[in-house]
Amino acid sequence: MDTESTHSGYSYHSSRSGRSNRHGDRSRERHKASSSKDSSRSERSVVINPPDTPSQESPVHNGEPLPGEPTPAEAPGDDGQDDNWGETTTAVTGTSELSISQEEVVGLGKGIQDRTQGFRRYLPLAVGLCVGLLVLATPLVFLLLPAVMWPDRLQACGAACEGLFLSISFKLLILLVAIWALFLRPGRASLPRVCVYRAFLTTLTLLLTMSYWLFYGVRILDAQDEDYHGIVQFAVSLVDSQLFVHYLAVVLLELRHFKPSYSVCVMRSTDGETRHYNIGQLSIQRAALSILEYYYRDFPVHNPALLSASKHRAAKHLAGLKVYNVDAPGSTAGAQPGNGNQSRAMVTAAAKRKDNAHNELYYEEADYERRVRKRRARLVVAVEEAFTHVRRMKKEDEQASPSDIMDVREAALAIFPSMARALQKYLRTTRRQHCHSMESIQKHLAFCLVNNMSPKAFLEAYLSPGPTLQYGPERWMADQWTLVSEASVTSGIKEGTEFLLRCLDFSLAVTVKGIPYIRLTEEYIDAKSHKFLLLLQSETSV
Amino acid sequence: MSFIPGQPVTAVVQRIEIKKLHQKDNLILGFSIGGGIDQDPGQNPFSEDKTDKGIYVTRITPGGPAHDAGLMMGDKIMQVNGWDMTMVTHDQARKRLTKKKEDVVRLLVTRKSLEHAVKQSMGSSPGLKHSGATYNHNLMQ
């Protein structure tokens, strides 16, 4: 096809076939979701839809990898199983920009989809605003309409009405603040299905308001009631009912979730990290949301580089088991016993390799431990030495030459080179070099200098992997989660519920168990009942 | 050597006669005792039954009168000069053994090996007269 396709630099990295087909499928799924952004940019060319974020395997930070890091090689794109072959193209031909092709039409359609995605995010807010306005305006309208439509026939009511006006105004103010606090906050997540309780409450509110309007229309507007006191009381009762509905909303939407009734076990599929949490009565999607928030707080960041060792072992294991018979069975009858011997030899070799696998693993791990400890020792010494070169300026140093006085950024840059090499080697050994860029390390160093931290405190960030949020946004992948569940996601969690939260490279398996019903009994002990015996064993010589 | 409350205590005992030794105006016998009804029977290393509150020989001075008389460590003392020692306090036992007016104490002691020996000899030749005596004591008296 004669199309122009634009690459961004990221697509090279994303199509690396390190984890070939699986990754390729994922990147195509991402293409579908994020293609619209690019297509809306240029109407005349179809773009290869790059992912929004670089992949986990080969991220780049601000375009610069760590010094000494080998630049990622360009790998050929993997076009193995392309489910969306009709929607994307990978042709790189330098043709004119004037050609329009079928894909562009599809791309326009994707532009519309993108706008609806944004719309969906603000839909709950819009609905909340509309219902809130209706709820707040209705009592005021109830009060104003008689005064506007038949003012001469209205009976003036004195202090009682004024009291009721005051109470209406304060209750409306409270209702306004309460509605804002509960419903009009920006949503912190977008869930796959509508929350059942929210829909129920919205319906209830609308029903209530509509029934009040009905009664108002029939009894008051049609009949042109003159008793203003009664009308005001009618409006006050509406506001009261709305306040109670809001109370119900607080109980259903907020309070129910706090009392812990279930204990969930969350396990990451790649490295088996497991955590347990207590959550309350929630729907599956809300529970998934809570668990994801806990995930971002508690789980150490996912590091695919640490999993390659076990994959190699698995690959070797599989390779050792295959025994090929290269020669065709009937070709040379004389070579048959030779073939039998050969295959037997291969089987025994494979068996021996299997026996040695645990040996290899043991020595490999011991060696790795030793290497890590050696590098760590060098790193600690280098950092401590670097920190001795810098000191906070005191009063008496003001006479020092101005070239020695520097601000924190310059100080960090000055002492960074002496520890950079040791740090980089350590990170390479523990396979975490892609989590930290040079700039982030310098920034952290400046932060530690400003807050008078010790070298050990500075190093802690690099010695152990922290939670995912500590690293840059390209690691978060907050928009890539999929909830996989056999039960409907708006149903509540029960004992034995299981579901899966799938991200790109890994998934979180969640199992739910109920917290047992605890029966606590009491036992009264009188303080005087603590009595003791002395046990002797004496030996007397006679 | 255990007892069932209400039943007569039966044991194979050995008579041991110890002559007290004068040592610096003390009369010593050359052994130490442990146990008693006011003591903790569970800490007794020599008793078979850890509820046995009898008096046991815990130490024997080598070369002392008790050693010469044939007393052995771990023996349970059943009688001293006719006085019962199975249900006495530690202090009472000490007093009965250290009476200044007596020069000689005649003990009835029992030990596990005695029972074994008797059983073996009875098993091998039923009519043989055995050196030890059988000790019967009714605790209800």
XYZ file of C-alpha atoms in Angstrom:
683
model
C 0.000 0.000 0.000
C 1.209 3.446 -0.687
C 1.164 4.954 2.689
C 3.455 6.996 4.732
C 4.093 5.809 8.161
C 5.754 7.741 10.878
C 7.805 6.155 13.549
C 8.634 7.656 16.803
C 11.818 6.560 18.435
C 9.982 4.432 20.921
C 8.669 1.999 18.424
C 12.116 0.549 17.896
C 12.258 -0.372 21.514
C 8.766 -1.616 21.704
C 9.169 -4.054 18.893
C 12.218 -5.749 20.278
C 11.600 -9.411 20.126
C 13.078 -10.291 23.455
C 9.817 -11.824 24.543
C 8.649 -12.052 21.014
C 5.126 -12.971 20.237
C 3.502 -12.357 23.550
C 4.957 -8.895 23.662
C 4.020 -8.247 20.106
C 0.410 -9.075 20.823
C 0.396 -6.799 23.756
C 1.873 -3.934 21.851
C -0.819 -4.397 19.268
C -3.456 -4.270 21.957
C -1.924 -1.077 23.102
C -2.007 0.173 19.551
C -5.737 -0.118 19.486
C -6.202 1.893 22.615
C -3.737 4.626 21.932
C -3.718 4.920 18.219
C -6.229 7.675 18.205
C -3.850 10.157 19.709
C -1.546 9.958 16.770
C -4.136 9.667 14.110
C -5.842 12.776 15.220
C -2.610 14.600 14.710
C -2.288 14.067 11.011
C -5.178 13.348 8.786
C -3.168 12.563 5.756
C -0.917 9.799 6.988
C -1.392 6.676 8.917
C 0.935 6.233 11.798
C 2.322 3.103 13.256
C 0.793 3.370 16.636
C 3.581 3.598 19.134
C 2.803 2.743 22.708
C 2.324 5.642 25.083
C 5.001 4.326 27.313
C 8.160 2.484 26.494
C 8.074 -1.161 27.253
C 9.346 -2.610 30.474
C 12.189 -4.463 28.896
C 13.936 -1.485 27.441
C 12.801 1.804 28.791
C 14.674 4.990 28.232
C 14.724 7.941 30.503
C 14.691 11.282 28.816
C 16.188 9.598 25.839
C 19.483 8.919 27.527
C 20.400 5.537 28.875
C 22.868 5.259 31.707
C 26.454 5.853 30.688
C 28.102 2.701 29.591
C 24.799 1.030 28.879
C 24.885 -0.636 25.471
C 22.420 1.096 23.191
C 19.524 -1.169 22.453
C 19.835 -2.705 19.075
C 17.134 -2.383 16.517
C 15.330 -5.603 16.232
C 13.143 -6.577 13.338
C 9.482 -6.094 13.988
C 7.583 -9.220 14.764
C 4.612 -9.580 12.507
C 3.797 -13.080 13.689
C 0.184 -13.053 14.724
C -1.321 -9.739 13.885
C -4.942 -9.628 14.912
C -5.514 -6.121 13.718
C -3.991 -6.521 10.328
C -6.669 -4.489 8.737
C -6.131 -1.464 10.921
C -2.402 -0.957 11.113
C 0.351 -1.078 8.616
C 4.077 -1.485 8.891
C 5.184 -0.353 5.504
C 8.040 2.091 5.554
C 8.022 3.661 2.157
C 8.817 7.202 1.342
C 5.814 8.153 -0.694
C 3.932 11.340 -1.100
C 1.816 12.799 1.594
C -1.105 13.354 -0.677
C -2.284 9.789 -0.908
C -5.253 8.783 1.115
C -5.845 5.174 1.819
C -8.352 2.988 3.530
C -6.471 3.055 6.800
C -6.920 6.746 7.148
C -10.642 6.408 7.148
C -10.340 3.929 9.931
C -7.983 6.304 11.648
C -10.610 9.015 11.561
C -12.999 6.647 13.238
C -10.444 6.116 15.956
C -10.328 9.842 16.511
C -13.962 9.838 17.445
C -13.349 6.916 19.777
C -10.702 8.870 21.572
C -13.044 11.736 22.253
C -15.567 9.338 23.692
C -12.898 7.895 25.978
C -12.314 11.323 27.418
C -16.030 11.878 27.665
C -16.522 8.690 29.599
C -14.092 9.827 32.199
C -16.111 12.901 33.063
C -19.530 11.333 32.735
C -20.010 10.575 36.426
C -19.018 14.132 37.258
C -21.496 15.532 34.758
C -24.304 13.338 36.029
C -23.484 14.289 39.589
C -23.565 17.962 38.712
C -26.913 17.715 36.982
C -28.556 15.788 39.760
C -27.025 18.085 42.352
C -28.318 21.170 40.632
C -31.759 19.664 40.339
C -31.775 18.710 43.982
C -30.666 22.132 45.113
C -32.901 24.132 42.853
C -36.139 22.276 43.470
C -36.934 23.551 46.974
C -36.098 27.089 45.928
C -38.409 26.805 42.975
C -41.123 25.402 45.226
C -40.819 28.470 47.389
C -40.578 31.031 44.639
C -43.314 29.901 42.300
C -46.300 30.790 44.513
C -44.769 34.174 45.282
C -44.405 34.795 41.579
C -47.604 33.338 40.262
C -50.248 34.445 42.751
C -48.648 36.899 45.137
C -51.806 38.741 46.070
C -53.660 35.722 47.378
C -50.850 34.363 49.487
C -51.315 34.445 53.226
C -48.320 36.040 54.836
C -46.912 33.946 57.592
C -44.754 35.435 60.290
C -42.044 34.123 62.505
C -42.733 30.456 61.855
C -42.058 30.845 58.161
C -38.955 32.847 58.773
C -37.639 30.083 60.972
C -38.385 27.630 58.229
C -36.632 29.808 55.680
C -33.553 29.859 57.839
C -33.588 26.123 58.279
C -34.082 25.569 54.538
C -31.143 27.781 53.684
C -28.796 26.083 56.137
C -29.895 22.639 55.156
C -29.401 23.479 51.509
C -25.933 24.762 52.291
C -25.085 21.565 54.141
C -26.509 19.506 51.313
C -24.455 21.438 48.808
C -21.230 20.829 50.704
C -22.120 17.175 51.288
C -22.919 16.546 47.636
C -19.697 18.193 46.607
C -17.709 16.133 49.109
C -19.170 12.815 48.126
C -20.031 12.970 44.474
C -18.323 15.826 42.774
C -14.727 14.920 43.455
C -12.629 14.026 40.443
C -12.693 10.287 40.062
C -9.483 8.565 40.909
C -10.047 5.652 38.573
C -12.233 4.546 35.735
C -13.881 1.230 36.380
C -15.255 -1.078 33.710
C -18.847 -1.053 34.886
C -21.142 1.429 36.525
C -21.226 1.192 40.288
C -24.533 -0.346 41.239
C -25.002 1.634 44.403
C -24.357 4.936 42.718
C -26.906 4.174 40.057
C -29.396 3.112 42.703
C -28.877 6.284 44.665
C -29.166 8.489 41.641
C -32.395 6.768 40.699
C -33.703 7.112 44.214
C -32.926 10.803 44.305
C -34.532 11.436 40.974
C -37.569 9.408 41.981
C -37.920 11.357 45.172
C -37.640 14.672 43.415
C -40.044 13.680 40.699
C -42.646 12.507 43.147
C -42.371 15.753 45.045
C -42.774 17.671 41.816
C -45.815 15.609 40.997
C -47.439 16.342 44.290
C -46.463 19.971 44.036
C -47.867 20.291 40.578
C -51.169 18.684 41.437
C -51.841 19.976 44.894
C -50.312 23.383 44.856
C -49.931 24.720 41.359
C -53.205 23.435 40.055
C -55.155 24.249 43.137
C -53.281 27.528 43.710
C -53.015 26.891 47.377
C -52.931 30.036 49.499
C -51.436 28.608 52.632
C -47.820 29.679 52.248
C -46.868 28.124 55.547
C -47.884 24.721 54.219
C -45.895 25.254 51.040
C -42.812 26.163 53.009
C -43.225 23.098 55.172
C -43.554 21.025 52.026
C -40.252 22.386 50.748
C -38.579 21.758 54.107
C -39.721 18.146 54.080
C -38.191 17.720 50.633
C -34.851 19.014 51.828
C -35.016 16.706 54.838
C -35.690 13.687 52.672
C -32.792 14.623 50.435
C -30.501 14.885 53.421
C -31.534 11.418 54.507
C -30.901 10.032 51.048
C -27.478 11.545 51.270
C -26.964 9.851 54.609
C -27.901 6.592 52.937
C -25.350 7.347 50.246
C -22.651 7.859 52.853
C -23.459 4.557 54.507
C -23.663 2.567 51.285
C -20.779 4.081 49.434
C -18.283 4.796 52.160
C -18.940 3.190 55.508
C -19.644 -0.276 54.261
C -16.215 -0.471 52.746
C -14.282 0.248 55.867
C -15.213 -2.514 58.197
C -12.882 -5.360 57.218
C -14.690 -8.580 56.479
C -12.484 -10.267 53.924
C -8.834 -11.094 53.761
C -7.433 -11.114 50.257
C -4.235 -12.729 49.137
C -2.532 -11.009 46.211
C 0.191 -12.884 44.363
C 2.255 -11.644 41.469
C 2.617 -14.212 38.745
C 6.199 -13.610 37.719
C 8.077 -13.706 40.972
C 5.533 -14.880 43.485
C 5.504 -11.780 45.692
C 2.548 -12.199 47.984
C 0.770 -9.789 50.247
C -2.344 -10.054 52.342
C -4.847 -7.295 52.962
C -8.076 -6.812 54.816
C -10.887 -5.140 52.923
C -14.553 -4.590 53.554
C -17.657 -5.379 51.587
C -16.954 -4.186 48.098
C -17.900 -5.040 44.574
C -15.258 -6.875 42.612
C -14.263 -3.838 40.630
C -13.978 -1.624 43.675
C -11.988 -4.338 45.426
C -9.698 -4.538 42.413
C -9.208 -0.794 42.618
C -8.271 -0.948 46.306
C -5.914 -3.815 45.662
C -4.219 -1.899 42.882
C -3.695 1.030 45.188
C -2.121 -1.305 47.730
C -0.047 -2.832 44.944
C 1.443 0.503 44.048
C 2.303 1.081 47.650
C 3.607 -2.270 48.835
C 4.925 -4.409 46.059
C 8.505 -3.920 44.931
C 8.753 -2.789 41.366
C 8.470 -5.510 38.760
C 11.858 -6.303 37.324
C 11.745 -8.560 34.260
C 15.530 -8.784 34.109
C 15.537 -10.981 37.188
C 13.398 -13.621 35.588
C 15.689 -14.484 32.715
C 17.726 -16.954 34.762
C 14.821 -19.253 35.479
C 13.683 -19.021 31.867
C 17.104 -20.127 30.706
C 16.972 -23.049 33.058
C 13.550 -24.008 31.806
C 14.707 -23.744 28.212
C 17.731 -25.888 28.896
C 15.587 -28.451 30.628
C 13.299 -28.710 27.660
C 16.194 -28.824 25.241
C 17.781 -31.687 27.117
C 14.736 -33.865 26.814
C 14.417 -33.863 23.080
C 15.944 -36.784 21.345
C 15.967 -36.516 17.606
C 16.281 -39.377 15.230
C 17.965 -37.710 12.339
C 18.191 -40.659 9.995
C 14.989 -41.992 8.448
C 14.060 -45.368 9.973
C 14.264 -47.516 6.891
C 17.060 -45.817 4.965
C 20.144 -47.677 6.085
C 19.482 -50.873 7.893
C 23.128 -51.199 8.857
C 23.053 -47.885 10.675
C 20.124 -48.859 12.904
C 22.134 -50.115 15.869
C 24.318 -47.029 15.473
C 21.219 -44.877 15.660
C 20.022 -46.747 18.713
C 23.334 -46.212 20.447
C 23.337 -42.590 19.502
C 19.858 -41.957 20.812
C 20.621 -43.857 23.990
C 23.724 -41.790 24.484
C 21.729 -38.633 24.013
C 19.145 -39.783 26.504
C 21.779 -40.511 29.124
C 23.457 -37.194 28.408
C 20.122 -35.481 28.865
C 19.534 -37.346 32.101
C 22.978 -36.336 33.361
C 22.287 -32.740 32.483
C 19.044 -32.893 34.389
C 20.883 -34.287 37.392
C 23.419 -31.501 37.287
C 20.890 -28.718 36.968
C 20.461 -28.327 40.709
C 24.195 -28.334 41.157
C 24.589 -25.592 38.627
C 21.860 -23.567 40.241
C 23.444 -23.847 43.664
C 26.862 -22.751 42.516
C 25.459 -20.034 40.317
C 23.480 -18.563 43.164
C 26.427 -18.747 45.553
C 28.603 -17.046 43.003
C 25.998 -14.365 42.376
C 25.698 -13.680 46.101
C 29.409 -13.268 46.401
C 29.605 -10.923 43.462
C 26.780 -8.787 44.764
C 28.358 -8.551 48.177
C 31.709 -7.574 46.735
C 30.216 -4.848 44.607
C 28.119 -3.662 47.502
C 31.174 -3.325 49.711
C 32.969 -1.292 47.074
C 29.907 0.866 46.595
C 29.484 1.590 50.268
C 33.099 2.595 50.602
C 32.956 4.811 47.518
C 29.824 6.588 48.691
C 31.145 7.164 52.172
C 34.297 8.588 50.750
C 32.380 10.820 48.385
C 30.265 12.185 51.190
C 33.321 13.218 53.152
C 34.271 15.671 50.438
C 31.201 17.795 50.929
C 30.092 19.696 53.963
C 27.410 22.164 54.748
C 28.691 25.726 54.894
C 28.900 27.183 58.373
C 29.159 30.777 59.495
C 32.920 30.775 59.752
C 33.309 29.574 56.200
C 31.998 32.773 54.764
C 35.545 33.922 54.289
C 36.266 30.967 52.051
C 36.930 31.626 48.417
C 33.757 31.929 46.363
C 34.803 29.205 43.993
C 34.469 26.643 46.760
C 30.992 27.682 47.748
C 28.368 26.013 45.606
C 24.690 25.317 45.766
C 23.309 21.854 46.264
C 22.970 20.968 42.617
C 26.564 21.797 41.898
C 27.692 19.966 45.002
C 25.836 16.867 43.897
C 27.348 17.094 40.438
C 30.773 17.525 41.960
C 30.768 14.398 44.093
C 28.744 12.238 41.771
C 31.538 11.071 39.441
C 33.512 9.438 42.234
C 30.705 7.110 43.111
C 29.063 6.803 39.722
C 31.138 3.905 38.532
C 30.738 1.822 41.656
C 27.023 2.516 41.746
C 26.558 1.640 38.149
C 28.433 -1.622 38.512
C 26.362 -2.562 41.510
C 23.125 -1.778 39.719
C 24.268 -3.788 36.757
C 25.016 -6.791 38.933
C 21.621 -6.687 40.582
C 20.035 -5.965 37.211
C 18.376 -2.750 38.237
C 20.307 -0.337 36.089
C 17.311 0.496 33.958
C 15.299 1.705 36.925
C 17.601 4.603 37.687
C 18.820 7.203 35.266
C 21.789 9.447 35.841
C 19.589 12.415 36.381
C 17.406 10.683 38.920
C 20.489 9.610 40.872
C 21.821 13.154 40.905
C 18.468 14.464 41.976
C 18.323 11.984 44.816
C 21.852 12.904 45.828
C 20.938 16.578 45.947
C 17.887 15.729 48.042
C 20.032 13.786 50.504
C 22.555 16.577 50.773
C 19.881 19.148 51.462
C 18.355 17.026 54.212
C 21.643 16.099 55.872
C 21.362 12.426 55.212
C 24.111 9.959 55.874
C 25.700 7.960 53.041
C 23.822 4.906 54.207
C 20.539 6.767 53.897
C 21.437 7.803 50.388
C 22.278 4.258 49.431
C 19.104 2.674 50.729
C 17.209 3.740 47.654
C 19.488 1.654 45.498
C 20.103 -1.375 47.634
C 16.582 -2.710 47.580
C 13.769 -2.267 45.102
C 11.120 0.125 46.279
C 7.421 0.368 45.494
C 6.442 1.050 41.921
C 5.432 4.656 42.499
C 8.923 5.583 43.568
C 10.134 5.252 40.020
C 9.163 7.360 37.075
C 5.747 7.372 35.432
C 6.931 5.135 32.645
C 6.973 2.243 35.073
C 3.490 2.767 36.431
C 1.446 1.475 33.516
C -1.606 2.696 35.303
C -3.793 2.499 32.235
C -2.877 -1.018 31.257
C -4.736 -3.025 33.845
C -7.412 -5.521 32.866
C -9.740 -7.197 35.302
C -10.398 -10.808 34.419
C -13.176 -12.359 36.410
C -15.634 -15.204 36.065
C -18.269 -13.506 38.149
C -19.786 -10.199 37.139
C -17.552 -7.347 38.223
C -20.344 -5.430 39.899
C -21.230 -8.323 42.174
C -19.858 -8.231 45.670
C -16.837 -10.230 46.736
C -17.571 -13.389 48.643
C -15.609 -16.112 50.285
C -13.741 -17.971 47.571
C -13.919 -15.285 44.911
C -10.940 -15.360 42.598
C -10.016 -12.917 39.914
C -7.022 -11.791 37.966
C -5.606 -8.342 37.386
C -3.584 -8.482 34.250
C -0.959 -6.000 33.288
C 1.400 -6.223 30.360
C 4.103 -8.566 31.548
C 2.595 -10.006 34.649
C -0.655 -10.510 36.447
C -1.866 -10.380 39.992
C -3.896 -13.322 41.159
C -6.328 -12.413 43.900
C -8.076 -14.864 46.214
C -10.627 -13.838 48.788
C -11.172 -15.473 52.133
C -13.548 -14.376 54.800
C -12.355 -13.197 58.146
C -13.582 -15.823 60.613
C -16.353 -15.098 63.019
C -14.490 -14.585 66.260
C -16.191 -15.674 69.419
C -14.628 -14.009 72.398
C -15.401 -15.266 75.876
C -14.448 -13.631 79.106
C -12.899 -15.052 82.236
C -12.807 -13.168 85.474
C -9.734 -13.563 87.650
C -9.754 -12.285 91.183
C -6.523 -10.500 91.896
C -6.248 -12.310 95.242
C -6.335 -15.695 93.544
C -2.733 -15.567 92.438
C -1.075 -17.916 94.934
C 2.161 -19.828 94.631
C 3.881 -22.819 96.108
C 7.519 -23.124 96.805
C 9.032 -26.362 95.540
C 12.176 -27.338 97.297
C 14.620 -30.083 96.762
C 17.123 -29.862 99.487
C 19.944 -32.222 100.152
C 21.232 -32.705 103.641
C 24.334 -34.591 104.539
C 24.165 -36.764 107.565
C 8.914 -48.754 94.490
C 5.741 -46.832 93.717
C 2.828 -47.064 95.979
C -0.883 -47.115 95.560
C -2.627 -45.262 98.360
C -4.443 -47.703 100.571
C -2.461 -50.729 99.453
C 0.432 -52.210 101.377
C 3.825 -51.222 100.104
C 5.890 -54.175 99.050
C 9.564 -53.906 98.360
C 12.681 -56.002 98.478
C 14.979 -54.415 101.012
C 18.467 -54.832 102.233
C 19.584 -54.364 105.827
C 22.516 -52.017 106.147
C 24.199 -51.276 109.446
C 26.294 -48.135 109.604
C 28.489 -47.189 112.495
C 28.713 -43.487 112.956
C 32.084 -41.867 112.731
C 33.308 -39.312 115.241
C 34.541 -36.283 113.453
C 35.258 -33.077 115.359
C 32.534 -33.780 117.939
C 30.024 -34.559 115.148
C 28.700 -37.966 114.421
C 28.554 -38.407 110.699
C 27.333 -41.189 108.560
C 28.965 -40.168 105.274
C 26.014 -39.735 102.934
C 23.432 -37.151 101.918
C 19.719 -37.553 101.687
C 17.123 -35.898 99.562
C 13.365 -36.064 99.336
C 10.544 -35.920 101.818
C 6.859 -35.255 101.814
C 7.449 -31.509 101.910
C 9.758 -31.567 98.898
C 9.171 -31.562 95.145
C 9.265 -35.203 94.037
C 9.639 -34.327 90.373
C 13.217 -33.190 90.828
C 14.424 -36.434 92.284
C 16.814 -38.011 89.806
C 16.841 -41.400 91.479
C 13.195 -42.233 91.823
C 11.385 -44.256 89.218
C 8.027 -42.810 89.980
C 8.204 -39.054 90.038
C 5.479 -38.825 92.635
C 7.501 -40.802 95.130
C 8.218 -38.592 98.127
C 10.459 -40.991 99.925
C 13.937 -40.358 101.240
C 16.710 -41.164 98.814
C 20.446 -41.347 99.153
C 21.834 -38.639 96.886
C 25.525 -38.740 97.615
C 27.945 -41.014 99.397
C 31.264 -39.818 100.706
C 33.879 -42.228 99.355
C 35.598 -43.969 102.200
C 32.978 -42.961 104.680
C 31.029 -45.280 106.970
C 28.078 -45.534 104.626
C 30.301 -46.470 101.761
C 31.962 -49.148 103.763
C 28.647 -50.524 104.897
C 27.495 -51.011 101.334
C 25.052 -48.148 100.917
C 24.768 -47.056 97.302
C 23.716 -43.837 95.664
C 20.067 -43.834 94.670
C 18.913 -46.112 97.461
C 15.586 -45.364 98.990
C 15.606 -45.553 102.751
C 12.524 -47.318 104.058
C 13.328 -47.571 107.786
C 15.870 -46.171 110.155
C 16.219 -48.035 113.431
C 12.620 -49.150 113.105
C 11.255 -45.757 112.318
C 9.438 -45.460 109.016
C 10.970 -43.168 106.414
C 8.503 -43.417 103.593
C 6.201 -40.671 104.809
C 8.346 -38.173 106.643
C 9.405 -34.657 106.025
C 12.960 -33.926 105.082
C 13.743 -32.484 108.476
C 12.260 -35.422 110.364
C 14.390 -37.774 108.293
C 17.481 -35.806 109.082
C 16.696 -35.850 112.769
C 16.124 -39.564 112.840
C 19.453 -40.180 111.217
C 21.473 -37.788 113.335
C 20.439 -38.699 116.868
C 23.421 -38.054 119.083
C 22.613 -40.866 121.468
C 22.779 -43.547 118.783
C 26.079 -44.836 117.533
C 24.713 -47.214 115.018
C 21.906 -46.883 112.556
C 20.261 -49.842 111.003
C 18.696 -48.995 107.690
C 16.376 -50.867 105.452
C 17.057 -49.661 101.911
C 15.662 -50.693 98.604
C 16.921 -50.347 95.117
C 15.913 -51.481 91.684
C 18.744 -53.920 91.237
C 17.570 -55.810 94.306
C 14.258 -56.548 92.743
C 15.931 -57.685 89.578
C 18.255 -59.951 91.403
C 15.424 -61.473 93.359
C 13.356 -62.004 90.279
C 16.223 -63.627 88.480
C 17.068 -65.893 91.303
C 13.440 -66.778 91.772
C 13.079 -67.416 88.127
C 16.126 -69.628 87.872
C 15.577 -71.661 90.993
C 12.302 -71.128 92.747
C 13.220 -72.658 96.075
C 16.370 -70.696 96.775
C 16.466 -68.599 99.909
C 17.345 -64.993 99.100
C 19.357 -62.671 101.241
C 17.111 -59.670 101.153
C 13.943 -59.444 103.108
C 10.578 -58.472 101.849
C 9.275 -55.315 103.325
C 5.625 -54.964 103.971
C 4.165 -51.840 105.229
C 0.568 -50.962 105.423
C 0.175 -47.284 104.895
C -3.220 -47.201 106.465
C -1.798 -47.871 109.903
